[in-house]
C-alpha positions as a LaTeX table, in Angstrom:
\begin{tabular}{lrrr}
\hline
Residue & $x$ (\AA) & $y$ (\AA) & $z$ (\AA) \\
\hline
Met1 & 160.62 & 83.19 & 127.03 \\
Thr2 & 158.44 & 80.07 & 127.36 \\
Leu3 & 157.10 & 78.87 & 130.70 \\
Pro4 & 159.22 & 75.65 & 130.80 \\
Ile5 & 162.40 & 77.69 & 130.32 \\
Leu6 & 161.30 & 80.24 & 132.92 \\
Tyr7 & 160.63 & 77.39 & 135.35 \\
Lys8 & 164.12 & 76.04 & 134.64 \\
Leu9 & 165.65 & 79.43 & 135.46 \\
Leu10 & 163.62 & 79.64 & 138.67 \\
Ala11 & 164.76 & 76.13 & 139.64 \\
Leu12 & 168.41 & 77.14 & 139.22 \\
Val13 & 167.87 & 80.27 & 141.31 \\
Ala14 & 166.08 & 78.18 & 143.96 \\
Ile15 & 169.08 & 75.82 & 144.25 \\
Val16 & 171.41 & 78.82 & 144.61 \\
Val17 & 169.13 & 80.21 & 147.34 \\
Leu18 & 169.20 & 76.82 & 149.05 \\
Gly19 & 173.01 & 76.94 & 149.00 \\
Trp20 & 172.87 & 80.45 & 150.48 \\
Val21 & 170.61 & 79.22 & 153.30 \\
Val22 & 172.96 & 76.31 & 153.98 \\
Gly23 & 175.89 & 78.72 & 154.16 \\
Arg24 & 174.04 & 81.39 & 156.13 \\
Leu25 & 172.88 & 78.92 & 158.79 \\
Arg26 & 176.33 & 77.26 & 158.82 \\
Trp27 & 174.80 & 73.80 & 158.49 \\
Leu28 & 178.07 & 72.48 & 157.09 \\
Gly29 & 180.28 & 74.44 & 159.48 \\
Asp30 & 181.52 & 78.01 & 159.69 \\
Glu31 & 184.14 & 79.74 & 157.57 \\
Ser32 & 187.00 & 78.26 & 159.60 \\
Ala33 & 185.96 & 74.76 & 158.48 \\
Asp34 & 185.82 & 76.04 & 154.86 \\
Pro35 & 183.06 & 73.64 & 153.74 \\
Ala36 & 182.59 & 75.46 & 150.43 \\
Arg37 & 186.23 & 74.80 & 149.60 \\
Val38 & 185.85 & 71.12 & 150.48 \\
Leu39 & 182.79 & 70.76 & 148.24 \\
Ser40 & 184.51 & 72.70 & 145.47 \\
Asn41 & 187.51 & 70.38 & 145.63 \\
Ala42 & 185.19 & 67.36 & 145.46 \\
Ala43 & 183.60 & 68.80 & 142.33 \\
Phe44 & 186.92 & 69.79 & 140.77 \\
Tyr45 & 188.90 & 66.64 & 141.54 \\
Leu46 & 186.25 & 63.91 & 141.36 \\
Phe47 & 182.90 & 64.74 & 139.79 \\
Ala48 & 183.99 & 67.12 & 137.00 \\
Pro49 & 186.81 & 64.85 & 135.76 \\
Ala50 & 184.32 & 61.98 & 135.45 \\
Leu51 & 182.00 & 64.24 & 133.45 \\
Phe52 & 184.75 & 65.50 & 131.13 \\
Phe53 & 186.27 & 62.06 & 130.52 \\
Arg54 & 182.91 & 60.52 & 129.67 \\
Ala55 & 181.98 & 63.38 & 127.33 \\
Thr56 & 185.25 & 63.38 & 125.39 \\
Ala57 & 185.48 & 59.58 & 125.25 \\
Arg58 & 182.04 & 59.41 & 123.59 \\
Val59 & 181.99 & 62.44 & 121.27 \\
Asp60 & 181.81 & 61.61 & 117.54 \\
Leu61 & 184.98 & 63.32 & 116.34 \\
Ala62 & 184.60 & 62.15 & 112.74 \\
His63 & 181.30 & 63.95 & 112.18 \\
Leu64 & 181.80 & 67.26 & 113.97 \\
Pro65 & 180.65 & 70.27 & 111.87 \\
Trp66 & 183.93 & 72.17 & 111.89 \\
Gly67 & 182.55 & 75.25 & 110.12 \\
Met68 & 179.83 & 75.76 & 112.73 \\
Leu69 & 182.27 & 75.09 & 115.56 \\
Ser70 & 184.74 & 77.60 & 114.14 \\
Ala71 & 182.00 & 80.24 & 113.79 \\
Phe72 & 181.26 & 79.86 & 117.49 \\
Phe73 & 184.60 & 79.24 & 119.14 \\
Leu74 & 186.71 & 81.77 & 117.22 \\
Pro75 & 184.76 & 84.78 & 118.59 \\
Val76 & 184.18 & 83.18 & 122.00 \\
Val77 & 187.87 & 82.40 & 122.50 \\
Gly78 & 188.50 & 85.91 & 121.19 \\
Val79 & 186.30 & 87.31 & 123.98 \\
Met80 & 188.17 & 85.17 & 126.50 \\
Leu81 & 191.57 & 86.36 & 125.31 \\
Gly82 & 190.35 & 89.95 & 125.05 \\
Val83 & 189.07 & 90.00 & 128.64 \\
Tyr84 & 192.24 & 88.27 & 129.80 \\
Gly85 & 194.47 & 90.81 & 128.04 \\
Trp86 & 192.40 & 93.73 & 129.31 \\
Gln87 & 192.61 & 92.45 & 132.88 \\
Lys88 & 196.36 & 91.84 & 132.59 \\
Trp89 & 196.78 & 95.42 & 131.40 \\
Arg90 & 194.62 & 96.75 & 134.26 \\
Ala91 & 196.64 & 94.75 & 136.79 \\
Gly92 & 199.70 & 96.76 & 135.78 \\
Gln93 & 197.99 & 100.13 & 136.22 \\
Pro94 & 198.29 & 102.29 & 139.37 \\
Gly95 & 195.68 & 101.39 & 141.97 \\
His96 & 195.24 & 97.81 & 140.80 \\
Ala97 & 198.32 & 96.23 & 142.36 \\
Gly98 & 197.79 & 93.32 & 144.70 \\
Ala99 & 195.10 & 91.59 & 142.65 \\
Pro100 & 195.32 & 87.76 & 142.69 \\
Val101 & 197.58 & 86.34 & 139.98 \\
Ala102 & 194.71 & 84.21 & 138.67 \\
Ala103 & 192.22 & 87.13 & 138.51 \\
Pro104 & 192.58 & 87.83 & 134.75 \\
Ala105 & 191.98 & 84.18 & 133.87 \\
Val106 & 189.01 & 83.93 & 136.26 \\
Arg107 & 187.32 & 86.97 & 134.71 \\
Ala108 & 188.12 & 85.62 & 131.24 \\
Ile109 & 186.40 & 82.27 & 131.83 \\
Thr110 & 183.45 & 83.92 & 133.61 \\
Ala111 & 182.87 & 86.25 & 130.65 \\
Ser112 & 182.95 & 83.47 & 128.05 \\
Phe113 & 181.79 & 80.16 & 129.60 \\
Gly114 & 178.02 & 79.80 & 129.29 \\
Asn115 & 175.50 & 77.69 & 131.18 \\
Ser116 & 175.07 & 75.40 & 128.18 \\
Val117 & 173.48 & 72.45 & 130.01 \\
Gln118 & 171.10 & 73.60 & 132.76 \\
Ile119 & 169.72 & 76.52 & 130.75 \\
Gly120 & 171.02 & 75.93 & 127.23 \\
Ile121 & 169.48 & 72.49 & 126.67 \\
Pro122 & 165.90 & 73.39 & 127.66 \\
Leu123 & 166.22 & 76.69 & 125.76 \\
Ala124 & 167.32 & 74.95 & 122.55 \\
Ala125 & 164.72 & 72.19 & 122.91 \\
Gly126 & 161.87 & 74.54 & 123.74 \\
Ile127 & 162.53 & 77.22 & 121.14 \\
Leu128 & 164.55 & 75.60 & 118.35 \\
Gly129 & 163.10 & 72.09 & 118.37 \\
Glu130 & 164.79 & 68.73 & 117.95 \\
Ala131 & 167.04 & 69.83 & 115.09 \\
Gly132 & 168.22 & 72.87 & 117.03 \\
Leu133 & 168.81 & 70.78 & 120.12 \\
Gly134 & 171.01 & 68.43 & 118.10 \\
Leu135 & 173.20 & 71.31 & 116.93 \\
His136 & 173.32 & 72.73 & 120.45 \\
Leu137 & 174.45 & 69.40 & 121.89 \\
Thr138 & 177.23 & 69.31 & 119.30 \\
Leu139 & 178.53 & 72.60 & 120.69 \\
Val140 & 178.11 & 71.38 & 124.26 \\
Ser141 & 180.21 & 68.29 & 123.52 \\
Val142 & 183.34 & 70.41 & 122.96 \\
His143 & 182.42 & 73.56 & 124.93 \\
Ala144 & 184.29 & 72.75 & 128.14 \\
Leu145 & 187.08 & 71.03 & 126.22 \\
Val146 & 188.01 & 74.15 & 124.25 \\
Leu147 & 187.43 & 76.91 & 126.80 \\
Leu148 & 188.84 & 75.20 & 129.88 \\
Leu149 & 191.94 & 74.04 & 128.03 \\
Val150 & 192.66 & 77.60 & 126.89 \\
Val151 & 192.02 & 79.30 & 130.23 \\
Thr152 & 193.90 & 76.63 & 132.19 \\
Thr153 & 196.95 & 77.20 & 130.02 \\
Leu154 & 196.69 & 80.96 & 130.61 \\
Val155 & 196.37 & 80.74 & 134.38 \\
Glu156 & 199.09 & 78.12 & 134.77 \\
Met157 & 201.45 & 80.29 & 132.70 \\
Asp158 & 200.72 & 83.26 & 134.97 \\
Leu159 & 201.29 & 81.19 & 138.09 \\
Ala160 & 204.51 & 79.74 & 136.70 \\
Arg161 & 205.84 & 83.25 & 136.00 \\
Ala162 & 204.76 & 84.51 & 139.42 \\
His163 & 206.42 & 81.64 & 141.28 \\
Ala164 & 209.58 & 81.41 & 139.20 \\
Asp165 & 212.68 & 82.88 & 140.77 \\
Gly166 & 214.64 & 85.56 & 139.01 \\
Ala167 & 217.10 & 83.07 & 137.55 \\
Ala168 & 214.40 & 81.00 & 135.86 \\
Gly169 & 214.54 & 81.28 & 132.09 \\
Leu170 & 211.72 & 81.14 & 129.56 \\
Gly171 & 212.26 & 77.42 & 129.06 \\
Gln172 & 211.77 & 76.67 & 132.75 \\
Val173 & 208.62 & 78.78 & 132.90 \\
Leu174 & 207.17 & 77.05 & 129.83 \\
Leu175 & 208.10 & 73.63 & 131.21 \\
Gly176 & 206.40 & 74.38 & 134.52 \\
Thr177 & 203.33 & 75.68 & 132.70 \\
Ala178 & 203.10 & 72.59 & 130.50 \\
Arg179 & 203.51 & 70.23 & 133.44 \\
Asn180 & 200.87 & 71.93 & 135.59 \\
Ala181 & 198.48 & 72.36 & 132.66 \\
Leu182 & 198.69 & 68.69 & 131.68 \\
Ile183 & 198.53 & 67.21 & 135.20 \\
His184 & 195.34 & 69.09 & 135.93 \\
Pro185 & 191.92 & 67.81 & 137.08 \\
Val186 & 190.24 & 69.36 & 134.04 \\
Val187 & 192.81 & 68.95 & 131.30 \\
Leu188 & 194.06 & 65.44 & 132.10 \\
Pro189 & 190.66 & 63.67 & 131.96 \\
Val190 & 189.88 & 65.51 & 128.70 \\
Leu191 & 193.13 & 64.39 & 127.08 \\
Val192 & 192.76 & 60.84 & 128.37 \\
Gly193 & 189.17 & 60.80 & 127.15 \\
Leu194 & 190.23 & 61.96 & 123.69 \\
Ala195 & 192.99 & 59.34 & 123.59 \\
Trp196 & 190.49 & 56.64 & 124.56 \\
Asn197 & 188.08 & 57.97 & 121.93 \\
Leu198 & 190.72 & 57.58 & 119.22 \\
Thr199 & 191.23 & 53.90 & 120.09 \\
Gly200 & 187.64 & 53.22 & 119.01 \\
Leu201 & 187.10 & 50.84 & 121.94 \\
Gly202 & 184.16 & 52.69 & 123.47 \\
Leu203 & 183.22 & 52.57 & 127.15 \\
Ala204 & 181.97 & 49.43 & 128.83 \\
Glu205 & 178.43 & 49.98 & 130.10 \\
Pro206 & 179.28 & 49.59 & 133.82 \\
Val207 & 182.14 & 52.09 & 133.47 \\
Ala208 & 179.95 & 54.54 & 131.54 \\
Glu209 & 177.26 & 54.24 & 134.22 \\
Val210 & 179.73 & 54.99 & 137.05 \\
Leu211 & 181.03 & 58.03 & 135.17 \\
Gln212 & 177.49 & 59.21 & 134.44 \\
Val213 & 176.48 & 59.01 & 138.10 \\
Leu214 & 179.62 & 60.88 & 139.22 \\
Gly215 & 179.24 & 63.50 & 136.50 \\
Ser216 & 175.58 & 64.14 & 137.35 \\
Ala217 & 176.67 & 65.55 & 140.73 \\
Val218 & 178.49 & 68.50 & 139.12 \\
Val219 & 175.43 & 70.63 & 138.30 \\
Pro220 & 173.61 & 70.67 & 141.68 \\
Leu221 & 176.88 & 70.84 & 143.60 \\
Cys222 & 178.15 & 73.86 & 141.66 \\
Leu223 & 174.81 & 75.67 & 141.95 \\
Thr224 & 174.76 & 75.06 & 145.70 \\
Leu225 & 178.33 & 76.37 & 145.91 \\
Ile226 & 177.25 & 79.65 & 144.30 \\
Gly227 & 174.77 & 80.24 & 147.12 \\
Met228 & 177.22 & 79.13 & 149.81 \\
Ser229 & 179.92 & 81.42 & 148.42 \\
Leu230 & 177.53 & 84.38 & 148.53 \\
Ala231 & 176.64 & 83.52 & 152.14 \\
Tyr232 & 180.27 & 83.19 & 153.29 \\
Leu233 & 181.89 & 85.90 & 151.18 \\
Gly234 & 178.97 & 88.26 & 150.58 \\
Leu235 & 178.62 & 90.40 & 147.50 \\
Pro236 & 181.76 & 92.26 & 146.40 \\
Lys237 & 182.06 & 95.81 & 147.74 \\
Ser238 & 181.53 & 97.10 & 144.22 \\
Leu239 & 179.28 & 95.37 & 141.70 \\
Ala240 & 180.90 & 97.24 & 138.81 \\
Gly241 & 183.14 & 94.30 & 137.92 \\
Ala242 & 180.31 & 91.77 & 138.12 \\
Leu243 & 178.01 & 93.96 & 136.03 \\
Thr244 & 180.71 & 94.54 & 133.40 \\
Ile245 & 181.49 & 90.83 & 133.06 \\
Ser246 & 177.76 & 90.03 & 132.91 \\
Gly247 & 177.33 & 92.59 & 130.13 \\
Ile248 & 180.19 & 91.11 & 128.14 \\
Lys249 & 178.74 & 87.62 & 128.54 \\
Leu250 & 175.12 & 88.47 & 127.70 \\
Leu251 & 175.55 & 91.20 & 125.06 \\
Leu252 & 179.05 & 91.56 & 123.63 \\
Gln253 & 179.82 & 87.88 & 123.13 \\
Pro254 & 176.60 & 86.97 & 121.26 \\
Ala255 & 176.98 & 90.12 & 119.14 \\
Leu256 & 180.46 & 89.00 & 118.08 \\
Val257 & 179.29 & 85.44 & 117.39 \\
Leu258 & 176.44 & 86.83 & 115.29 \\
Ala259 & 178.82 & 89.05 & 113.31 \\
Val260 & 181.32 & 86.26 & 112.65 \\
Ala261 & 178.76 & 83.55 & 111.90 \\
Trp262 & 176.70 & 85.82 & 109.61 \\
Gly263 & 179.43 & 87.87 & 107.97 \\
Val264 & 182.39 & 85.49 & 107.77 \\
Phe265 & 180.90 & 81.99 & 107.67 \\
Cys266 & 177.63 & 83.01 & 105.95 \\
Leu267 & 175.52 & 80.92 & 108.34 \\
Arg268 & 171.78 & 81.48 & 108.33 \\
Gly269 & 168.56 & 80.15 & 109.78 \\
Leu270 & 168.58 & 77.50 & 112.48 \\
Thr271 & 172.37 & 77.18 & 112.71 \\
Leu272 & 172.78 & 80.91 & 113.25 \\
Ser273 & 170.08 & 80.91 & 115.94 \\
Val274 & 171.74 & 78.04 & 117.79 \\
Leu275 & 175.12 & 79.81 & 117.81 \\
Val276 & 173.80 & 83.19 & 118.99 \\
Leu277 & 171.61 & 81.74 & 121.73 \\
Met278 & 174.46 & 79.54 & 122.94 \\
Ala279 & 176.73 & 82.60 & 123.11 \\
Ser280 & 174.12 & 84.62 & 125.02 \\
Leu281 & 173.66 & 82.12 & 127.85 \\
Pro282 & 174.42 & 83.35 & 131.40 \\
Ala283 & 177.72 & 82.51 & 133.05 \\
Gly284 & 178.13 & 78.82 & 133.83 \\
Ser285 & 178.69 & 77.51 & 137.34 \\
Asn286 & 182.01 & 75.97 & 136.23 \\
Ala287 & 183.44 & 79.49 & 136.36 \\
Leu288 & 182.96 & 79.56 & 140.14 \\
Met289 & 184.55 & 76.14 & 140.45 \\
Phe290 & 187.51 & 77.54 & 138.52 \\
Ala291 & 187.64 & 80.66 & 140.74 \\
Gln292 & 187.61 & 78.55 & 143.90 \\
Arg293 & 190.30 & 76.27 & 142.54 \\
Tyr294 & 192.63 & 79.27 & 142.13 \\
Arg295 & 191.30 & 81.28 & 145.13 \\
Ala296 & 190.56 & 84.39 & 143.09 \\
Leu297 & 187.45 & 86.60 & 142.81 \\
Glu298 & 185.11 & 83.98 & 144.25 \\
Gly299 & 182.54 & 86.50 & 145.50 \\
Glu300 & 182.50 & 88.40 & 142.21 \\
Thr301 & 182.19 & 85.21 & 140.16 \\
Ala302 & 179.26 & 84.01 & 142.28 \\
Ala303 & 177.63 & 87.43 & 141.80 \\
Val304 & 178.07 & 87.20 & 138.01 \\
Asn305 & 176.42 & 83.77 & 138.02 \\
Val306 & 173.37 & 85.13 & 139.82 \\
Leu307 & 173.12 & 88.49 & 138.03 \\
Ser308 & 173.58 & 87.07 & 134.53 \\
Thr309 & 171.04 & 84.30 & 135.17 \\
Leu310 & 168.42 & 86.79 & 136.35 \\
Ala311 & 169.16 & 89.21 & 133.48 \\
Phe312 & 168.86 & 86.39 & 130.95 \\
Val313 & 165.07 & 86.52 & 131.38 \\
Ala314 & 165.18 & 89.85 & 129.49 \\
Val315 & 168.21 & 89.15 & 127.28 \\
Ala316 & 166.91 & 85.94 & 125.69 \\
Pro317 & 163.81 & 87.60 & 124.14 \\
Phe318 & 166.03 & 90.42 & 122.85 \\
Trp319 & 168.31 & 88.04 & 120.94 \\
Leu320 & 165.32 & 86.06 & 119.65 \\
Trp321 & 163.92 & 89.35 & 118.30 \\
Val322 & 167.24 & 90.21 & 116.64 \\
Leu323 & 167.38 & 86.77 & 115.01 \\
Ser324 & 163.79 & 87.13 & 113.79 \\
Leu325 & 164.85 & 90.24 & 111.85 \\
Leu326 & 167.51 & 88.21 & 110.00 \\
His327 & 165.23 & 85.40 & 108.82 \\
\hline
\end{tabular}
């Protein structure tokens, strides 16, 4: 772990602590005013859509390395679906009734969505150099697109089933899911951005600048929200769930990516290192934004963000050592 990367981690923790202080001192109002929810909605409905539209409108679709992307996203989406299925099964077991409908999807995105920008970019640049950073940025360009589209479909399907009356057939449930998944503050700007990308028109510089300024607010706002959520909600009564999800994110997911990339796609060297380190990143702050959107497991998700970020100080050197054995 190099000093610049350690400083980056400390900066992220410091912003979370600042958010906790803001929440603890009630500078933005008490719980009845629900300021964290207001800020979360601003991020979810305004700043994040600008970020996603700009990213998808500018990505070079014609030159994406599909083999590398498949080696990463197949196991990562597999982890997401595995956690989702496991949580759906648990929800049906005795003693687990009453959990929020969106809980399985929230845990699924928390266990699979990594902090690919705030931590991932300096990690790739500092350890893997310019070539590694280029490959990492390629993954980043479609990271949110793939994972958020999948998990949004899952949660909207669950909500459609939960809210459908007994007479609603499968067709009505699927129609409601499709409508809510498409008219969504994450999915819609991604799809519109991709459609604009395919026209080949590009973005006018003033428009791109407005989107860039709006999108730049997502990172500090989400980090502050983690601290505020911890101040308002506190840590969950049991940290078992947060520790389990953190373990899946930091250890299981990169192990699966390593196995698939090495054994199935026969990737080696720099490309393999980029994929494994990307998979091992701590939980991204977008997971909390997702949890707050659906009002499920907000305290646990905030705890995973903090715990996995702190644990990454030890986990990153471990995966670098494992990769050194394969070179």
